[in-house]
Amino acid sequence: MKYGFFDDEAKEYVIQDPKTPFPWINYLGNDDFFSLISNTAGGYSFYKDAKFRRLNRYRYNNVPMDNGGRYFYINDGESIWSPGWKPVKTALEEYECRHGLSYTKIKGKKNNLSAEVTFFVPLGSWVEIQKMVLKNNGDQAKSFKLFSYNEWCLWNAEDDQNNLQRNLSTGEIEIKDSTIYHKTEYKERRNHFAFYHVNDSIDGYDTDRESFVGLYNELSSPEVVVSGEASNSEAHGWSPIASHYKEITLQPGEQKELIFLLGYVENEEDKKWESKGVINKEKSDQLIEKFNTVEKVDQAFKELAAYWDNLLSVISIDHDDDKLSRMVNIWNQYQCMVTFNMSRSASFFEVGIGRGMGFRDSNQDLIGFVHQVPEKARQRIIDIASTQFPDGSCYHQYQPLTKRGNDAIGGGFNDDPMWLILGTISYIKESGDFTILDEMVPFDNDPSLAQTLFDHLRISFDHVINNLGPNGLPLIGRADWNDCLNLNCFSNDPNESFQTTENNTEGSKAESLMIAGLFVVYGNDYVELCEVLGKEEEVERAKGHVAKMKEAVKQKGWDGEWFLRAYDFYGNKVGSDENEEGKIFIESQGWCSMAEIGLEEGLVKKSLDSVKERLDTPYGIVLNNPAFTEYKIEYGEISTYPKGYKENAGIFCHNNPWIMIAETKIGRGNQAWDYYKKISPAYLEDIQKLHKVEPYVYCQMIAGKDAYIPGEGKNSWLSGTAAWNFYAVVHYILGIQPDYYGLRVDPCIPSDWKEYTVNRKFRGSDYEITIKNPNQIEKGHVTLSVNGEEIVGNLIPFKQGRKYKVIATIS
């Protein structure tokens, strides 16, 4: 069953049934102000931080699902309905939701009246615009009553839900003309307020939730809407809301356009007040003035579209497979940008109060985004590195509002430091900007401890070699990439967090083969960077450590048919054929194979053959096999999940691309492509009801072969899956790779691909690269013709401001 379709020309996903298997959402905003919006207009907005600066109240995991949002109610005398179907759920004659690039259009039609609302956040402004178009499609005049609805969150989303003895007495609002202002705590500790405005006169308002909804009513039938008249309530404590009431009459064929603005303002401390108790509205007035007409809003919408056209023009492909084209050209890149902005903080699976920006997460997200706006990536790298400690370890997360490390999580995740090398090198190869390495970057946000970013990379590299276990492999610490493999936790208390509980690393023999492979991959990248910089002594030192690690993996990390996953606290093997459960894990097969450890001896091929035999399913590659069926205290959280879900033999889409990349290392393009299609959203259209989550973006997890419902998706949108799949398909399957000295062409493709073209903007030059595969092979020698001239090797040399027409022939 399908609930919608891709409109590739408009770059939209069109939903035609509001009762999707799970709320299908979109993100609005590109800088500091963001919104989440579902296909029925559920969700909320926030400034920078979804925990500390949330504008609207939202209730996760509620019944019914997806309650709370920016709602409009229409009482036309015959019925009460909402253009997005929810919250009223009156059957509509027509419904359509179009999720586009940083905007969403929702349209409903009932009783000859249509209502369409376009939601977007304009570039450079802290406001969500809601442009409503109401049209009388009948042959008689139509009179009806319109109510808007927004429930204010009292800023701190966590405190908002639990400190009711205080919060039910603190809510404060102001009303002036057609604008309702939310100013809770403004007079004491805050310099910010929010507002909800409509660009027309109103016939009434409500600012108290109980007065509007009715104490024992629900959002589906608010007392005020049912009665057909606003109560003009004013909130004093309790739960403040903002609702405009307007009586409208439309003649046959007539339409009316209204602009609603949900905005955020910060005032300087000495400019907070207009007069005693009256907030200074100068900045909000300016924001309202900026978008108070349809013409101004339409122009802002055009600017947003042009912004995205420019971002997506950096990399695009012409290919016979329209599903691949829509993923590479539109949806995968779009998700990469959203994930860069959000990290793992705010989705319909992440409530926005418990996690900030991840150290490892943000570095990985960067590889799918760096080509779009390199300067943003540059700043993110500096922000990330600033949360590192002088010994190379780092905070696992930091808060986006303060950019300081998150003490609640702390550090000790021993893979974290190496990801900084990935992020930095990806930025330099894309931008050509080596000056970032000379930036003075603090440790733990302490300027007195600042060293150059290059020093941070060296210290990151050394953190691994300074923390080796008895087998010469990296100690795992709290965890490596798999946060749920907690080899040092030993938790018996259900009130403890596996990740944050003080662990038993002292005397531990717990080592990670995943970090070992990671170290070899990015250790080699670090060596190459040092070679480019002419740091010969550091080159030789780093090479030696990388060689030792490769040897340690071959001697102590090989299990006969695949790579071990780890050694536990006691020094016992994890991910071995000797184990009863969890014999083989995906992470070490991916990273040790990408590192080409034992390539000549056939270890990589054996490892990947074992992945195919033991981990592959119709819906993707599971994380481990066999699934755990009992709690292993020495393994931690991974063994707590039911079999087939999440880290316990679920299909973790984030790590599937590691296997895709590894397959390209040994020239198996058919297999890499098969793995790609199994988890790529555009190829899952026919199983929308089973898959449940959005059919236009990747999710973190798909239920594995041991699960109750194999193929069911969870945790969509905010996942490193987006960046890694884009990286895998563009860099390693399509084969266009940024290099210090130009673009390298090294495809590994399905044998039935005959030809495709990649259009690439790179450091101010335009490249049109056509790859031809006349012999129908998966990988081979690449011959380049650049502007009609054959060149030696597969590196297209770089000169700024040029146009390059490249023919790359595989033979």
PDB file of C-alpha atoms in Angstrom, residues 2 6 8 317 319-332 673 676-677 680-686 698 729:
ATOM      1  CA  LYS A   2       1.276   3.463  -0.939  1.00  0.00           C
ATOM      2  CA  PHE A   6       7.635  11.425  -5.372  1.00  0.00           C
ATOM      3  CA  ASP A   8      10.804  14.831  -8.709  1.00  0.00           C
ATOM      4  CA  ILE A 317      23.756  12.965 -11.522  1.00  0.00           C
ATOM      5  CA  HIS A 319      21.292   8.311 -14.611  1.00  0.00           C
ATOM      6  CA  ASP A 320      18.776   5.925 -16.158  1.00  0.00           C
ATOM      7  CA  ASP A 321      17.635   4.872 -12.669  1.00  0.00           C
ATOM      8  CA  ASP A 322      15.216   7.573 -11.514  1.00  0.00           C
ATOM      9  CA  LYS A 323      15.232   6.207  -7.951  1.00  0.00           C
ATOM     10  CA  LEU A 324      18.993   6.633  -7.664  1.00  0.00           C
ATOM     11  CA  SER A 325      18.768  10.106  -9.190  1.00  0.00           C
ATOM     12  CA  ARG A 326      16.105  11.297  -6.752  1.00  0.00           C
ATOM     13  CA  MET A 327      18.112  10.002  -3.790  1.00  0.00           C
ATOM     14  CA  VAL A 328      21.450  11.510  -4.868  1.00  0.00           C
ATOM     15  CA  ASN A 329      20.078  14.712  -6.379  1.00  0.00           C
ATOM     16  CA  ILE A 330      17.415  15.555  -3.806  1.00  0.00           C
ATOM     17  CA  TRP A 331      16.468  13.548  -0.749  1.00  0.00           C
ATOM     18  CA  ASN A 332      19.756  12.139   0.487  1.00  0.00           C
ATOM     19  CA  TRP A 673      24.797  -1.921  -5.316  1.00  0.00           C
ATOM     20  CA  TYR A 676      22.608   0.023  -1.374  1.00  0.00           C
ATOM     21  CA  LYS A 677      19.162  -0.646  -2.838  1.00  0.00           C
ATOM     22  CA  SER A 680      17.626   3.233   0.175  1.00  0.00           C
ATOM     23  CA  PRO A 681      14.198   4.856   0.758  1.00  0.00           C
ATOM     24  CA  ALA A 682      13.334   5.407  -2.905  1.00  0.00           C
ATOM     25  CA  TYR A 683      13.519   1.645  -3.471  1.00  0.00           C
ATOM     26  CA  LEU A 684      11.128   0.888  -0.594  1.00  0.00           C
ATOM     27  CA  GLU A 685       8.004   2.572  -1.975  1.00  0.00           C
ATOM     28  CA  ASP A 686       6.132  -0.684  -2.403  1.00  0.00           C
ATOM     29  CA  TYR A 698      16.730   6.987   5.744  1.00  0.00           C
ATOM     30  CA  VAL A 729      27.223   5.949  -3.307  1.00  0.00           C
TER      31      VAL A 729
END
